[in-house]
Amino acid sequence: MIAGLVQNGVAMEAAVFYRRMVRVGEKGNDFCFTSVLSAFSTLANLEHGEMVHCRAVTAGFCFDVILGNTLVDMYFMCGSSTDAQFSLLGACGIHGEVGLGKRSAGKAIELEPRKDRPYVLLSNMSAEQCQWCVKEMLRERLGYSNVRKDAALSWFPVSEAN
């Protein structure tokens, strides 16, 4: 239903339908999340798109390629190029796309040089590929740039989802 509404150019109705669906306790699937994220992309509604992103991750759909592509699109369409770069970088890590991940990390570092996230994601990606020298170089670079990663502390903003 949501996909049909989005495809027929009534993104606001799709968003309203999704909200009703959540209120009655429906969880949604990867297709639902992709469709509603597309609606929020069309509406350039970053706040609600982030809430749906959080719900999709919580529901276990963070590894879906189509959903990941829609997330990157949604963040760009909502004017958050940094979050789009981070989403792309995270997807590269999940799917082993090291070359694209390096380019994406470079762009993310250009956009937000004080954030630790691109360094950490690229370091993890290098470790998964057994590129220990690259991982160590990234850790050193992180230290030299005065960007600090608090040990065992990761967070992201979570807004009211209902």
PDB file of C-alpha atoms in Angstrom:
ATOM      1  CA  MET A   1       0.000   0.000   0.000  1.00  0.00           C
ATOM      2  CA  ILE A   2       2.760   2.444   0.996  1.00  0.00           C
ATOM      3  CA  ALA A   3       4.785   1.642  -2.125  1.00  0.00           C
ATOM      4  CA  GLY A   4       1.733   2.254  -4.307  1.00  0.00           C
ATOM      5  CA  LEU A   5       1.098   5.618  -2.696  1.00  0.00           C
ATOM      6  CA  VAL A   6       4.731   6.673  -3.147  1.00  0.00           C
ATOM      7  CA  GLN A   7       4.806   5.486  -6.775  1.00  0.00           C
ATOM      8  CA  ASN A   8       1.640   7.467  -7.503  1.00  0.00           C
ATOM      9  CA  GLY A   9       3.136  10.692  -6.171  1.00  0.00           C
ATOM     10  CA  VAL A  10       1.259  10.955  -2.884  1.00  0.00           C
ATOM     11  CA  ALA A  11       4.171  10.678  -0.471  1.00  0.00           C
ATOM     12  CA  MET A  12       2.329  12.508   2.308  1.00  0.00           C
ATOM     13  CA  GLU A  13      -0.489   9.949   2.237  1.00  0.00           C
ATOM     14  CA  ALA A  14       2.127   7.175   2.365  1.00  0.00           C
ATOM     15  CA  ALA A  15       3.666   8.800   5.448  1.00  0.00           C
ATOM     16  CA  VAL A  16       0.256   9.103   7.124  1.00  0.00           C
ATOM     17  CA  PHE A  17      -0.538   5.463   6.304  1.00  0.00           C
ATOM     18  CA  TYR A  18       2.796   4.354   7.794  1.00  0.00           C
ATOM     19  CA  ARG A  19       2.141   6.355  10.957  1.00  0.00           C
ATOM     20  CA  ARG A  20      -1.256   4.655  11.362  1.00  0.00           C
ATOM     21  CA  MET A  21       0.376   1.292  10.760  1.00  0.00           C
ATOM     22  CA  VAL A  22       2.910   1.944  13.553  1.00  0.00           C
ATOM     23  CA  ARG A  23       0.169   3.119  15.923  1.00  0.00           C
ATOM     24  CA  VAL A  24      -1.707  -0.174  15.612  1.00  0.00           C
ATOM     25  CA  GLY A  25       1.468  -2.146  16.305  1.00  0.00           C
ATOM     26  CA  GLU A  26       2.481  -3.278  12.824  1.00  0.00           C
ATOM     27  CA  LYS A  27       6.237  -3.743  12.554  1.00  0.00           C
ATOM     28  CA  GLY A  28       6.785  -3.525   8.801  1.00  0.00           C
ATOM     29  CA  ASN A  29       9.265  -5.363   6.594  1.00  0.00           C
ATOM     30  CA  ASP A  30      12.206  -4.313   4.437  1.00  0.00           C
ATOM     31  CA  PHE A  31       9.889  -3.383   1.557  1.00  0.00           C
ATOM     32  CA  CYS A  32       7.763  -1.225   3.867  1.00  0.00           C
ATOM     33  CA  PHE A  33      10.807   0.573   5.298  1.00  0.00           C
ATOM     34  CA  THR A  34      12.245   1.172   1.825  1.00  0.00           C
ATOM     35  CA  SER A  35       8.947   2.607   0.598  1.00  0.00           C
ATOM     36  CA  VAL A  36       8.364   4.903   3.551  1.00  0.00           C
ATOM     37  CA  LEU A  37      11.976   6.141   3.437  1.00  0.00           C
ATOM     38  CA  SER A  38      11.391   6.956  -0.218  1.00  0.00           C
ATOM     39  CA  ALA A  39       8.314   8.947   0.842  1.00  0.00           C
ATOM     40  CA  PHE A  40      10.310  10.930   3.402  1.00  0.00           C
ATOM     41  CA  SER A  41      13.007  11.465   0.781  1.00  0.00           C
ATOM     42  CA  THR A  42      10.403  12.980  -1.542  1.00  0.00           C
ATOM     43  CA  LEU A  43       9.068  15.120   1.306  1.00  0.00           C
ATOM     44  CA  ALA A  44      12.633  16.091   2.369  1.00  0.00           C
ATOM     45  CA  ASN A  45      11.646  15.175   5.930  1.00  0.00           C
ATOM     46  CA  LEU A  46      14.924  14.251   7.624  1.00  0.00           C
ATOM     47  CA  GLU A  47      13.550  13.925  11.162  1.00  0.00           C
ATOM     48  CA  HIS A  48      10.940  11.312  10.255  1.00  0.00           C
ATOM     49  CA  GLY A  49      13.358   9.586   7.882  1.00  0.00           C
ATOM     50  CA  GLU A  50      15.821   9.191  10.758  1.00  0.00           C
ATOM     51  CA  MET A  51      13.074   7.683  12.916  1.00  0.00           C
ATOM     52  CA  VAL A  52      12.262   5.135  10.213  1.00  0.00           C
ATOM     53  CA  HIS A  53      15.991   4.404   9.817  1.00  0.00           C
ATOM     54  CA  CYS A  54      16.164   3.684  13.556  1.00  0.00           C
ATOM     55  CA  ARG A  55      13.114   1.397  13.363  1.00  0.00           C
ATOM     56  CA  ALA A  56      14.586  -0.473  10.384  1.00  0.00           C
ATOM     57  CA  VAL A  57      17.863  -1.074  12.227  1.00  0.00           C
ATOM     58  CA  THR A  58      16.003  -2.146  15.376  1.00  0.00           C
ATOM     59  CA  ALA A  59      13.918  -4.562  13.286  1.00  0.00           C
ATOM     60  CA  GLY A  60      17.109  -6.110  11.881  1.00  0.00           C
ATOM     61  CA  PHE A  61      17.005  -4.744   8.337  1.00  0.00           C
ATOM     62  CA  CYS A  62      20.336  -2.896   8.442  1.00  0.00           C
ATOM     63  CA  PHE A  63      21.977  -5.335   5.984  1.00  0.00           C
ATOM     64  CA  ASP A  64      19.441  -4.903   3.173  1.00  0.00           C
ATOM     65  CA  VAL A  65      21.113  -3.464   0.045  1.00  0.00           C
ATOM     66  CA  ILE A  66      18.000  -1.777  -1.351  1.00  0.00           C
ATOM     67  CA  LEU A  67      17.192  -0.238   2.023  1.00  0.00           C
ATOM     68  CA  GLY A  68      20.777   1.021   2.304  1.00  0.00           C
ATOM     69  CA  ASN A  69      20.548   2.628  -1.128  1.00  0.00           C
ATOM     70  CA  THR A  70      17.272   4.294  -0.156  1.00  0.00           C
ATOM     71  CA  LEU A  71      18.872   5.593   3.052  1.00  0.00           C
ATOM     72  CA  VAL A  72      21.720   7.221   1.135  1.00  0.00           C
ATOM     73  CA  ASP A  73      19.180   8.789  -1.230  1.00  0.00           C
ATOM     74  CA  MET A  74      16.979   9.981   1.647  1.00  0.00           C
ATOM     75  CA  TYR A  75      19.870  11.632   3.482  1.00  0.00           C
ATOM     76  CA  PHE A  76      21.059  13.404   0.318  1.00  0.00           C
ATOM     77  CA  MET A  77      17.541  14.533  -0.635  1.00  0.00           C
ATOM     78  CA  CYS A  78      17.033  15.889   2.882  1.00  0.00           C
ATOM     79  CA  GLY A  79      20.259  17.885   2.636  1.00  0.00           C
ATOM     80  CA  SER A  80      22.341  15.768   5.004  1.00  0.00           C
ATOM     81  CA  SER A  81      25.271  14.836   2.785  1.00  0.00           C
ATOM     82  CA  THR A  82      27.387  13.903   5.808  1.00  0.00           C
ATOM     83  CA  ASP A  83      24.853  11.304   6.984  1.00  0.00           C
ATOM     84  CA  ALA A  84      24.579  10.041   3.402  1.00  0.00           C
ATOM     85  CA  GLN A  85      28.356   9.550   3.304  1.00  0.00           C
ATOM     86  CA  PHE A  86      28.254   7.760   6.675  1.00  0.00           C
ATOM     87  CA  SER A  87      25.433   5.486   5.441  1.00  0.00           C
ATOM     88  CA  LEU A  88      27.392   4.681   2.302  1.00  0.00           C
ATOM     89  CA  LEU A  89      30.535   4.020   4.335  1.00  0.00           C
ATOM     90  CA  GLY A  90      28.631   1.720   6.710  1.00  0.00           C
ATOM     91  CA  ALA A  91      27.163  -0.198   3.769  1.00  0.00           C
ATOM     92  CA  CYS A  92      30.639  -0.578   2.255  1.00  0.00           C
ATOM     93  CA  GLY A  93      31.809  -2.114   5.516  1.00  0.00           C
ATOM     94  CA  ILE A  94      28.885  -4.527   5.640  1.00  0.00           C
ATOM     95  CA  HIS A  95      29.313  -5.654   2.038  1.00  0.00           C
ATOM     96  CA  GLY A  96      33.131  -5.649   1.853  1.00  0.00           C
ATOM     97  CA  GLU A  97      33.433  -2.834  -0.688  1.00  0.00           C
ATOM     98  CA  VAL A  98      36.827  -1.617   0.534  1.00  0.00           C
ATOM     99  CA  GLY A  99      37.699   0.590  -2.463  1.00  0.00           C
ATOM    100  CA  LEU A 100      34.415   2.467  -2.387  1.00  0.00           C
ATOM    101  CA  GLY A 101      34.621   2.543   1.410  1.00  0.00           C
ATOM    102  CA  LYS A 102      37.989   4.302   1.279  1.00  0.00           C
ATOM    103  CA  ARG A 103      36.656   6.943  -1.125  1.00  0.00           C
ATOM    104  CA  SER A 104      33.532   7.395   0.974  1.00  0.00           C
ATOM    105  CA  ALA A 105      35.574   7.696   4.178  1.00  0.00           C
ATOM    106  CA  GLY A 106      37.790  10.319   2.553  1.00  0.00           C
ATOM    107  CA  LYS A 107      34.739  12.363   1.595  1.00  0.00           C
ATOM    108  CA  ALA A 108      33.188  11.920   5.056  1.00  0.00           C
ATOM    109  CA  ILE A 109      36.433  13.099   6.686  1.00  0.00           C
ATOM    110  CA  GLU A 110      36.466  16.143   4.367  1.00  0.00           C
ATOM    111  CA  LEU A 111      32.886  16.982   5.363  1.00  0.00           C
ATOM    112  CA  GLU A 112      33.321  16.363   9.104  1.00  0.00           C
ATOM    113  CA  PRO A 113      37.042  16.207   9.993  1.00  0.00           C
ATOM    114  CA  ARG A 114      36.349  16.183  13.751  1.00  0.00           C
ATOM    115  CA  LYS A 115      34.088  13.107  13.702  1.00  0.00           C
ATOM    116  CA  ASP A 116      35.536   9.754  14.695  1.00  0.00           C
ATOM    117  CA  ARG A 117      32.978   7.675  12.812  1.00  0.00           C
ATOM    118  CA  PRO A 118      34.668   7.477   9.378  1.00  0.00           C
ATOM    119  CA  TYR A 119      37.997   6.549  10.972  1.00  0.00           C
ATOM    120  CA  VAL A 120      36.402   3.837  13.095  1.00  0.00           C
ATOM    121  CA  LEU A 121      34.342   2.375  10.226  1.00  0.00           C
ATOM    122  CA  LEU A 122      37.314   2.367   7.851  1.00  0.00           C
ATOM    123  CA  SER A 123      39.541   0.867  10.551  1.00  0.00           C
ATOM    124  CA  ASN A 124      37.002  -1.915  11.162  1.00  0.00           C
ATOM    125  CA  MET A 125      36.696  -2.527   7.429  1.00  0.00           C
ATOM    126  CA  SER A 126      40.492  -2.805   7.141  1.00  0.00           C
ATOM    127  CA  ALA A 127      40.606  -5.256  10.055  1.00  0.00           C
ATOM    128  CA  GLU A 128      37.935  -7.442   8.435  1.00  0.00           C
ATOM    129  CA  GLN A 129      40.089  -7.546   5.282  1.00  0.00           C
ATOM    130  CA  CYS A 130      43.167  -8.436   7.424  1.00  0.00           C
ATOM    131  CA  GLN A 131      44.839  -5.172   6.408  1.00  0.00           C
ATOM    132  CA  TRP A 132      46.498  -4.672   9.773  1.00  0.00           C
ATOM    133  CA  CYS A 133      48.982  -2.026   8.586  1.00  0.00           C
ATOM    134  CA  VAL A 134      46.143   0.115   7.215  1.00  0.00           C
ATOM    135  CA  LYS A 135      44.182  -0.344  10.444  1.00  0.00           C
ATOM    136  CA  GLU A 136      47.181   0.750  12.517  1.00  0.00           C
ATOM    137  CA  MET A 137      47.828   3.737  10.246  1.00  0.00           C
ATOM    138  CA  LEU A 138      44.203   4.850  10.668  1.00  0.00           C
ATOM    139  CA  ARG A 139      44.461   4.580  14.452  1.00  0.00           C
ATOM    140  CA  GLU A 140      47.613   6.713  14.394  1.00  0.00           C
ATOM    141  CA  ARG A 141      45.982   9.243  12.069  1.00  0.00           C
ATOM    142  CA  LEU A 142      43.000   9.406  14.403  1.00  0.00           C
ATOM    143  CA  GLY A 143      45.353  10.181  17.280  1.00  0.00           C
ATOM    144  CA  TYR A 144      47.286  12.843  15.339  1.00  0.00           C
ATOM    145  CA  SER A 145      44.125  14.619  14.237  1.00  0.00           C
ATOM    146  CA  ASN A 146      43.015  15.190  17.847  1.00  0.00           C
ATOM    147  CA  VAL A 147      39.786  13.294  17.176  1.00  0.00           C
ATOM    148  CA  ARG A 148      38.981  11.129  20.160  1.00  0.00           C
ATOM    149  CA  LYS A 149      36.889   7.982  20.308  1.00  0.00           C
ATOM    150  CA  ASP A 150      35.636   7.244  23.795  1.00  0.00           C
ATOM    151  CA  ALA A 151      36.253   3.605  24.650  1.00  0.00           C
ATOM    152  CA  ALA A 152      33.107   1.472  24.476  1.00  0.00           C
ATOM    153  CA  LEU A 153      30.893   4.472  23.827  1.00  0.00           C
ATOM    154  CA  SER A 154      28.747   4.698  20.729  1.00  0.00           C
ATOM    155  CA  TRP A 155      25.577   6.715  20.398  1.00  0.00           C
ATOM    156  CA  PHE A 156      23.182   8.276  17.952  1.00  0.00           C
ATOM    157  CA  PRO A 157      20.159  10.523  18.513  1.00  0.00           C
ATOM    158  CA  VAL A 158      16.837   8.750  18.873  1.00  0.00           C
ATOM    159  CA  SER A 159      13.738  10.875  18.561  1.00  0.00           C
ATOM    160  CA  GLU A 160      10.244   9.947  19.645  1.00  0.00           C
ATOM    161  CA  ALA A 161       9.310   7.233  17.160  1.00  0.00           C
ATOM    162  CA  ASN A 162       5.533   7.457  17.438  1.00  0.00           C
TER     163      ASN A 162
END
